[in-house]
mmCIF file of C-alpha atoms and ligand atoms in Angstrom:
data_model
loop_
_atom_site.group_PDB
_atom_site.id
_atom_site.type_symbol
_atom_site.label_atom_id
_atom_site.label_comp_id
_atom_site.label_asym_id
_atom_site.label_seq_id
_atom_site.Cartn_x
_atom_site.Cartn_y
_atom_site.Cartn_z
ATOM 1 C CA MET A 1 131.970 14.494 -3.913
ATOM 2 C CA THR A 2 132.204 12.172 -0.854
ATOM 3 C CA ASP A 3 132.269 8.464 -1.638
ATOM 4 C CA THR A 4 129.553 6.650 0.146
ATOM 5 C CA VAL A 5 128.970 3.034 0.586
ATOM 6 C CA SER A 6 125.437 2.249 -0.549
ATOM 7 C CA SER A 7 123.146 1.680 2.495
ATOM 8 C CA GLU A 8 120.207 -0.311 1.869
ATOM 9 C CA VAL A 9 118.149 -2.936 3.734
ATOM 10 C CA GLN A 10 120.130 -5.733 5.226
ATOM 11 C CA PRO A 11 120.786 -8.346 2.568
ATOM 12 C CA SER A 12 119.682 -11.825 3.143
ATOM 13 C CA PRO A 13 122.622 -14.319 3.490
ATOM 14 C CA PRO A 14 123.450 -16.545 0.464
ATOM 15 C CA SER A 15 121.801 -19.896 0.489
ATOM 16 C CA ARG A 16 123.734 -22.993 1.517
ATOM 17 C CA ALA A 17 123.090 -24.500 -1.865
ATOM 18 C CA TRP A 18 124.512 -21.501 -3.743
ATOM 19 C CA LEU A 19 127.565 -21.357 -1.436
ATOM 20 C CA ARG A 20 128.192 -25.081 -2.341
ATOM 21 C CA ILE A 21 128.087 -24.145 -5.962
ATOM 22 C CA MET A 22 130.374 -21.214 -5.352
ATOM 23 C CA ALA A 23 132.933 -23.285 -3.545
ATOM 24 C CA ARG A 24 132.963 -25.772 -6.528
ATOM 25 C CA VAL A 25 133.319 -22.923 -9.221
ATOM 26 C CA TYR A 26 135.598 -20.592 -7.228
ATOM 27 C CA ASP A 27 138.976 -21.794 -8.565
ATOM 28 C CA PRO A 28 137.843 -21.942 -12.311
ATOM 29 C CA PHE A 29 136.221 -18.554 -11.904
ATOM 30 C CA VAL A 30 139.374 -16.818 -10.618
ATOM 31 C CA TRP A 31 141.726 -18.843 -12.716
ATOM 32 C CA LEU A 32 142.395 -16.224 -15.339
ATOM 33 C CA GLY A 33 142.992 -13.561 -12.670
ATOM 34 C CA GLU A 34 145.296 -15.788 -10.775
ATOM 35 C CA THR A 35 147.253 -16.599 -13.883
ATOM 36 C CA VAL A 36 147.673 -13.004 -15.136
ATOM 37 C CA GLY A 37 148.795 -11.569 -11.887
ATOM 38 C CA MET A 38 146.974 -12.494 -8.630
ATOM 39 C CA ARG A 39 149.169 -15.485 -7.952
ATOM 40 C CA ASN A 40 152.322 -13.236 -8.045
ATOM 41 C CA ARG A 41 150.528 -10.820 -5.828
ATOM 42 C CA ARG A 42 149.779 -13.474 -3.258
ATOM 43 C CA HIS A 43 153.442 -14.564 -3.347
ATOM 44 C CA GLU A 44 154.876 -11.056 -2.854
ATOM 45 C CA LEU A 45 152.474 -10.394 -0.032
ATOM 46 C CA LEU A 46 152.952 -13.533 1.871
ATOM 47 C CA ALA A 47 156.728 -13.432 1.695
ATOM 48 C CA ASP A 48 156.266 -11.079 4.782
ATOM 49 C CA ALA A 49 154.220 -13.440 6.812
ATOM 50 C CA ARG A 50 155.943 -14.677 9.989
ATOM 51 C CA GLY A 51 155.418 -16.416 13.228
ATOM 52 C CA ARG A 52 151.913 -17.548 14.172
ATOM 53 C CA VAL A 53 149.724 -16.705 11.259
ATOM 54 C CA VAL A 54 145.954 -16.570 11.055
ATOM 55 C CA GLU A 55 144.223 -16.438 7.676
ATOM 56 C CA LEU A 56 140.680 -15.263 7.434
ATOM 57 C CA GLY A 57 138.285 -16.807 4.983
ATOM 58 C CA ALA A 58 140.936 -19.027 3.548
ATOM 59 C CA GLY A 59 138.495 -20.332 0.894
ATOM 60 C CA THR A 60 139.856 -23.122 -1.307
ATOM 61 C CA GLY A 61 143.394 -22.415 -0.127
ATOM 62 C CA LEU A 62 144.947 -20.427 -2.916
ATOM 63 C CA ASN A 63 147.438 -18.808 -0.541
ATOM 64 C CA MET A 64 148.871 -22.216 0.656
ATOM 65 C CA ALA A 65 151.554 -22.524 -1.871
ATOM 66 C CA HIS A 66 152.986 -19.061 -0.899
ATOM 67 C CA TYR A 67 153.568 -19.260 2.808
ATOM 68 C CA PRO A 68 157.308 -18.918 3.598
ATOM 69 C CA ASP A 69 159.365 -20.903 6.147
ATOM 70 C CA ALA A 70 159.226 -17.999 8.629
ATOM 71 C CA VAL A 71 155.675 -19.090 9.401
ATOM 72 C CA THR A 72 155.918 -21.255 12.458
ATOM 73 C CA GLU A 73 152.141 -21.991 12.952
ATOM 74 C CA LEU A 74 149.240 -21.553 10.429
ATOM 75 C CA VAL A 75 145.560 -21.265 11.421
ATOM 76 C CA LEU A 76 143.077 -21.172 8.618
ATOM 77 C CA THR A 77 139.662 -19.794 9.461
ATOM 78 C CA GLU A 78 136.730 -20.453 7.027
ATOM 79 C CA PRO A 79 133.100 -20.263 7.965
ATOM 80 C CA ASP A 80 131.784 -22.019 4.873
ATOM 81 C CA GLU A 81 131.637 -25.759 5.070
ATOM 82 C CA ALA A 82 132.013 -26.446 1.331
ATOM 83 C CA MET A 83 135.003 -24.236 1.315
ATOM 84 C CA ARG A 84 136.535 -25.925 4.276
ATOM 85 C CA ARG A 85 136.239 -29.302 2.528
ATOM 86 C CA ARG A 86 138.209 -27.989 -0.518
ATOM 87 C CA LEU A 87 140.706 -26.353 1.777
ATOM 88 C CA ALA A 88 141.339 -29.582 3.697
ATOM 89 C CA ARG A 89 141.727 -31.421 0.329
ATOM 90 C CA ARG A 90 144.368 -28.890 -0.789
ATOM 91 C CA LEU A 91 146.254 -29.077 2.437
ATOM 92 C CA ARG A 92 146.450 -32.906 2.051
ATOM 93 C CA ARG A 93 147.518 -32.638 -1.608
ATOM 94 C CA GLN A 94 150.283 -30.131 -0.785
ATOM 95 C CA GLY A 95 151.252 -31.990 2.505
ATOM 96 C CA ARG A 96 150.976 -28.750 4.414
ATOM 97 C CA ALA A 97 150.498 -28.682 8.136
ATOM 98 C CA ALA A 98 147.780 -26.154 9.208
ATOM 99 C CA GLN A 99 144.741 -26.065 11.540
ATOM 100 C CA ILE A 100 141.364 -25.378 9.883
ATOM 101 C CA VAL A 101 138.971 -23.513 12.093
ATOM 102 C CA ASP A 102 135.180 -23.053 11.468
ATOM 103 C CA ALA A 103 134.911 -19.261 12.358
ATOM 104 C CA PRO A 104 133.894 -15.987 10.815
ATOM 105 C CA GLY A 105 136.166 -12.939 10.963
ATOM 106 C CA GLU A 106 133.715 -11.257 13.378
ATOM 107 C CA ARG A 107 134.288 -13.875 16.019
ATOM 108 C CA LEU A 108 137.767 -15.224 16.107
ATOM 109 C CA PRO A 109 138.212 -18.026 18.703
ATOM 110 C CA LEU A 110 141.682 -16.834 19.617
ATOM 111 C CA PRO A 111 143.143 -15.191 22.700
ATOM 112 C CA ASP A 112 144.041 -11.455 22.744
ATOM 113 C CA ALA A 113 147.517 -10.449 21.442
ATOM 114 C CA SER A 114 148.307 -14.046 20.333
ATOM 115 C CA VAL A 115 148.982 -13.693 16.624
ATOM 116 C CA ASP A 116 151.989 -12.240 14.599
ATOM 117 C CA THR A 117 150.377 -12.059 11.259
ATOM 118 C CA VAL A 118 146.690 -11.935 10.114
ATOM 119 C CA VAL A 119 146.118 -12.582 6.399
ATOM 120 C CA SER A 120 143.094 -11.408 4.491
ATOM 121 C CA THR A 121 142.936 -11.906 0.710
ATOM 122 C CA LEU A 122 139.636 -11.048 -0.886
ATOM 123 C CA VAL A 123 137.778 -11.462 2.331
ATOM 124 C CA LEU A 124 137.066 -8.061 3.860
ATOM 125 C CA CYS A 125 134.712 -7.388 1.023
ATOM 126 C CA THR A 126 132.614 -10.392 1.962
ATOM 127 C CA VAL A 127 132.474 -10.381 5.876
ATOM 128 C CA GLU A 128 129.069 -9.216 7.026
ATOM 129 C CA ASP A 129 130.486 -6.750 9.468
ATOM 130 C CA PRO A 130 133.926 -5.376 8.434
ATOM 131 C CA GLU A 131 134.245 -3.051 11.472
ATOM 132 C CA ARG A 132 133.731 -5.951 13.849
ATOM 133 C CA THR A 133 136.128 -8.025 11.857
ATOM 134 C CA LEU A 134 138.800 -5.385 12.005
ATOM 135 C CA GLY A 135 138.240 -5.025 15.751
ATOM 136 C CA GLU A 136 138.793 -8.792 16.053
ATOM 137 C CA ILE A 137 142.031 -8.596 13.956
ATOM 138 C CA ALA A 138 143.230 -5.676 16.245
ATOM 139 C CA ARG A 139 142.332 -7.712 19.287
ATOM 140 C CA VAL A 140 144.182 -10.970 18.329
ATOM 141 C CA LEU A 141 147.314 -9.218 16.882
ATOM 142 C CA ARG A 142 150.364 -8.770 19.134
ATOM 143 C CA PRO A 143 151.507 -5.249 19.612
ATOM 144 C CA ASP A 144 154.055 -5.691 16.798
ATOM 145 C CA GLY A 145 151.759 -7.730 14.675
ATOM 146 C CA GLN A 146 150.616 -7.077 11.172
ATOM 147 C CA LEU A 147 147.674 -7.521 8.939
ATOM 148 C CA LEU A 148 148.646 -8.439 5.389
ATOM 149 C CA PHE A 149 145.985 -7.968 2.745
ATOM 150 C CA VAL A 150 144.918 -8.065 -0.818
ATOM 151 C CA GLU A 151 141.420 -6.659 -1.227
ATOM 152 C CA HIS A 152 139.462 -5.449 -4.100
ATOM 153 C CA VAL A 153 137.867 -1.995 -3.192
ATOM 154 C CA ARG A 154 135.662 0.881 -4.071
ATOM 155 C CA ALA A 155 136.954 2.601 -7.199
ATOM 156 C CA SER A 156 138.439 6.109 -7.102
ATOM 157 C CA SER A 157 136.998 6.701 -10.548
ATOM 158 C CA ARG A 158 133.444 8.027 -10.225
ATOM 159 C CA PHE A 159 132.163 6.151 -13.154
ATOM 160 C CA LEU A 160 133.508 2.791 -11.981
ATOM 161 C CA ALA A 161 132.299 3.510 -8.336
ATOM 162 C CA ALA A 162 128.766 4.165 -9.850
ATOM 163 C CA CYS A 163 128.996 0.919 -11.728
ATOM 164 C CA GLN A 164 130.006 -0.863 -8.540
ATOM 165 C CA ASP A 165 126.962 0.726 -6.776
ATOM 166 C CA TYR A 166 124.629 -0.264 -9.610
ATOM 167 C CA PHE A 167 125.808 -3.798 -9.807
ATOM 168 C CA LEU A 168 126.229 -4.280 -5.950
ATOM 169 C CA ARG A 169 123.086 -6.351 -5.407
ATOM 170 C CA PRO A 170 123.387 -8.828 -8.323
ATOM 171 C CA TRP A 171 127.128 -9.233 -7.690
ATOM 172 C CA ARG A 172 126.540 -9.865 -3.934
ATOM 173 C CA ASN A 173 123.957 -12.460 -4.764
ATOM 174 C CA PHE A 174 126.265 -14.119 -7.292
ATOM 175 C CA ALA A 175 129.545 -13.882 -5.304
ATOM 176 C CA GLY A 176 128.397 -15.217 -1.899
ATOM 177 C CA GLY A 177 127.840 -11.876 -0.183
ATOM 178 C CA CYS A 178 130.875 -10.002 -1.665
ATOM 179 C CA GLU A 179 130.369 -6.131 -1.692
ATOM 180 C CA CYS A 180 132.231 -4.795 -4.695
ATOM 181 C CA ASN A 181 131.908 -1.113 -3.540
ATOM 182 C CA ARG A 182 133.320 -1.426 -0.030
ATOM 183 C CA ALA A 183 135.943 1.202 0.916
ATOM 184 C CA THR A 184 138.053 -1.218 2.826
ATOM 185 C CA VAL A 185 141.261 0.899 3.370
ATOM 186 C CA GLU A 186 139.259 3.815 4.685
ATOM 187 C CA LEU A 187 137.500 1.381 7.054
ATOM 188 C CA MET A 188 140.968 0.023 8.232
ATOM 189 C CA ARG A 189 142.101 3.599 8.950
ATOM 190 C CA ALA A 190 138.769 4.418 10.753
ATOM 191 C CA CYS A 191 139.340 1.327 12.995
ATOM 192 C CA GLY A 192 142.705 2.611 14.053
ATOM 193 C CA PHE A 193 145.059 0.891 11.628
ATOM 194 C CA THR A 194 148.065 2.508 9.974
ATOM 195 C CA VAL A 195 147.874 1.324 6.380
ATOM 196 C CA ALA A 196 150.741 1.097 3.789
ATOM 197 C CA ALA A 197 149.116 -0.074 0.583
ATOM 198 C CA GLU A 198 149.683 -0.135 -3.165
ATOM 199 C CA HIS A 199 146.936 -0.020 -5.856
ATOM 200 C CA PHE A 200 146.748 -2.454 -8.673
ATOM 201 C CA VAL A 201 144.204 -3.750 -11.163
ATOM 202 C CA TRP A 202 142.853 -7.326 -10.660
ATOM 203 C CA ARG A 203 143.301 -8.239 -14.246
ATOM 204 C CA GLY A 204 141.350 -11.070 -15.800
ATOM 205 C CA MET A 205 138.321 -10.261 -13.717
ATOM 206 C CA PRO A 206 135.064 -8.282 -14.147
ATOM 207 C CA ALA A 207 135.696 -4.467 -14.120
ATOM 208 C CA ILE A 208 133.779 -3.885 -10.932
ATOM 209 C CA VAL A 209 136.377 -5.763 -8.978
ATOM 210 C CA HIS A 210 139.410 -4.389 -10.814
ATOM 211 C CA PRO A 211 140.475 -1.827 -8.120
ATOM 212 C CA LEU A 212 142.807 -3.832 -5.909
ATOM 213 C CA VAL A 213 144.901 -2.800 -2.903
ATOM 214 C CA ALA A 214 147.706 -4.897 -1.398
ATOM 215 C CA GLY A 215 149.734 -4.020 1.704
ATOM 216 C CA ARG A 216 150.210 -4.155 5.387
ATOM 217 C CA ALA A 217 148.272 -2.651 8.166
ATOM 218 C CA THR A 218 149.598 -2.230 11.724
ATOM 219 C CA ARG A 219 148.129 -0.838 15.004
HETATM 220 C C1 LIG B 321 136.262 -14.386 -2.408
HETATM 221 S S1 LIG B 321 136.515 -15.634 -1.313
HETATM 222 C C2 LIG B 321 138.269 -15.528 -0.956
HETATM 223 C C3 LIG B 321 138.968 -16.870 -0.656
HETATM 224 C C4 LIG B 321 140.474 -16.830 -0.323
HETATM 225 N N1 LIG B 321 140.740 -15.917 0.785
HETATM 226 C C5 LIG B 321 141.262 -16.372 -1.541
HETATM 227 O O1 LIG B 321 141.976 -15.449 -1.379
HETATM 228 O O2 LIG B 321 141.009 -16.943 -2.636
HETATM 229 C C6 LIG B 321 135.838 -15.056 0.254
HETATM 230 C C7 LIG B 321 135.909 -16.056 1.315
HETATM 231 O O3 LIG B 321 135.429 -15.392 2.564
HETATM 232 C C8 LIG B 321 134.697 -16.400 3.331
HETATM 233 N N2 LIG B 321 133.777 -15.603 4.247
HETATM 234 C C9 LIG B 321 132.532 -15.313 4.113
HETATM 235 N N3 LIG B 321 132.080 -14.654 5.142
HETATM 236 C C10 LIG B 321 133.107 -14.623 5.989
HETATM 237 C C11 LIG B 321 133.222 -14.078 7.305
HETATM 238 N N4 LIG B 321 132.270 -13.484 7.928
HETATM 239 N N5 LIG B 321 134.381 -14.176 7.901
HETATM 240 C C12 LIG B 321 135.433 -14.868 7.310
HETATM 241 N N6 LIG B 321 135.401 -15.287 6.052
HETATM 242 C C13 LIG B 321 134.196 -15.209 5.421
HETATM 243 C C14 LIG B 321 134.026 -17.100 2.234
HETATM 244 O O4 LIG B 321 133.513 -18.380 2.690
HETATM 245 C C15 LIG B 321 135.058 -17.302 1.195
HETATM 246 O O5 LIG B 321 135.893 -18.411 1.497
#
């Protein structure tokens, strides 16, 4: 049976009030998942970041502690105002130099072929238009550039995939637009990326976001 991503009427965007609440509860909500594995996953992934790095949807800045010295410039994009405030606070606390940019992944205000590493952790599930975002990533990456990612994805188990489809709408409303059934690796390949990825379980989180992929995509 072919996996299909549920197609339904265009969802309405989450309200600003709800996004403010989400920004406030994000760190406590993912705390268990971070503690039992995701923090290590971030660390291992970002050890390969180098040069000029652009992170998409940087959220509250949970990746900040993991960027290595090989990163010469860090640009953090984040379209949500409440998240940006928390991100700025974390940067100040950690004394980390980075530029915060108000931009969605679909419209990166960066020149073509100007970035060595794009980072996306738990963001390609949430962008409104993943194909357009992947097109933007391809545009801004230098020819030898890389996309480093950790994303939760559509399950390979039929039962779990059916649960993801069933809970798509309530989860999306709760999680600020996140689509738990998105086949992100397949989308990357369809957009022309070569993908090397490993599969994991996002422990400490609801089962519909358990299937996790981490890896590198290149053009
Ligand atoms: C689940 S959070 C992940 C935050 C962070 N990357 C992390 O690893 O903890 C999803 C993030 O994507 C951001 N986001 C939502 N729509 C976006 C878009 N179109 N482009 C880029 N980021 C977006 C949200 O504001 C939020 O910060």
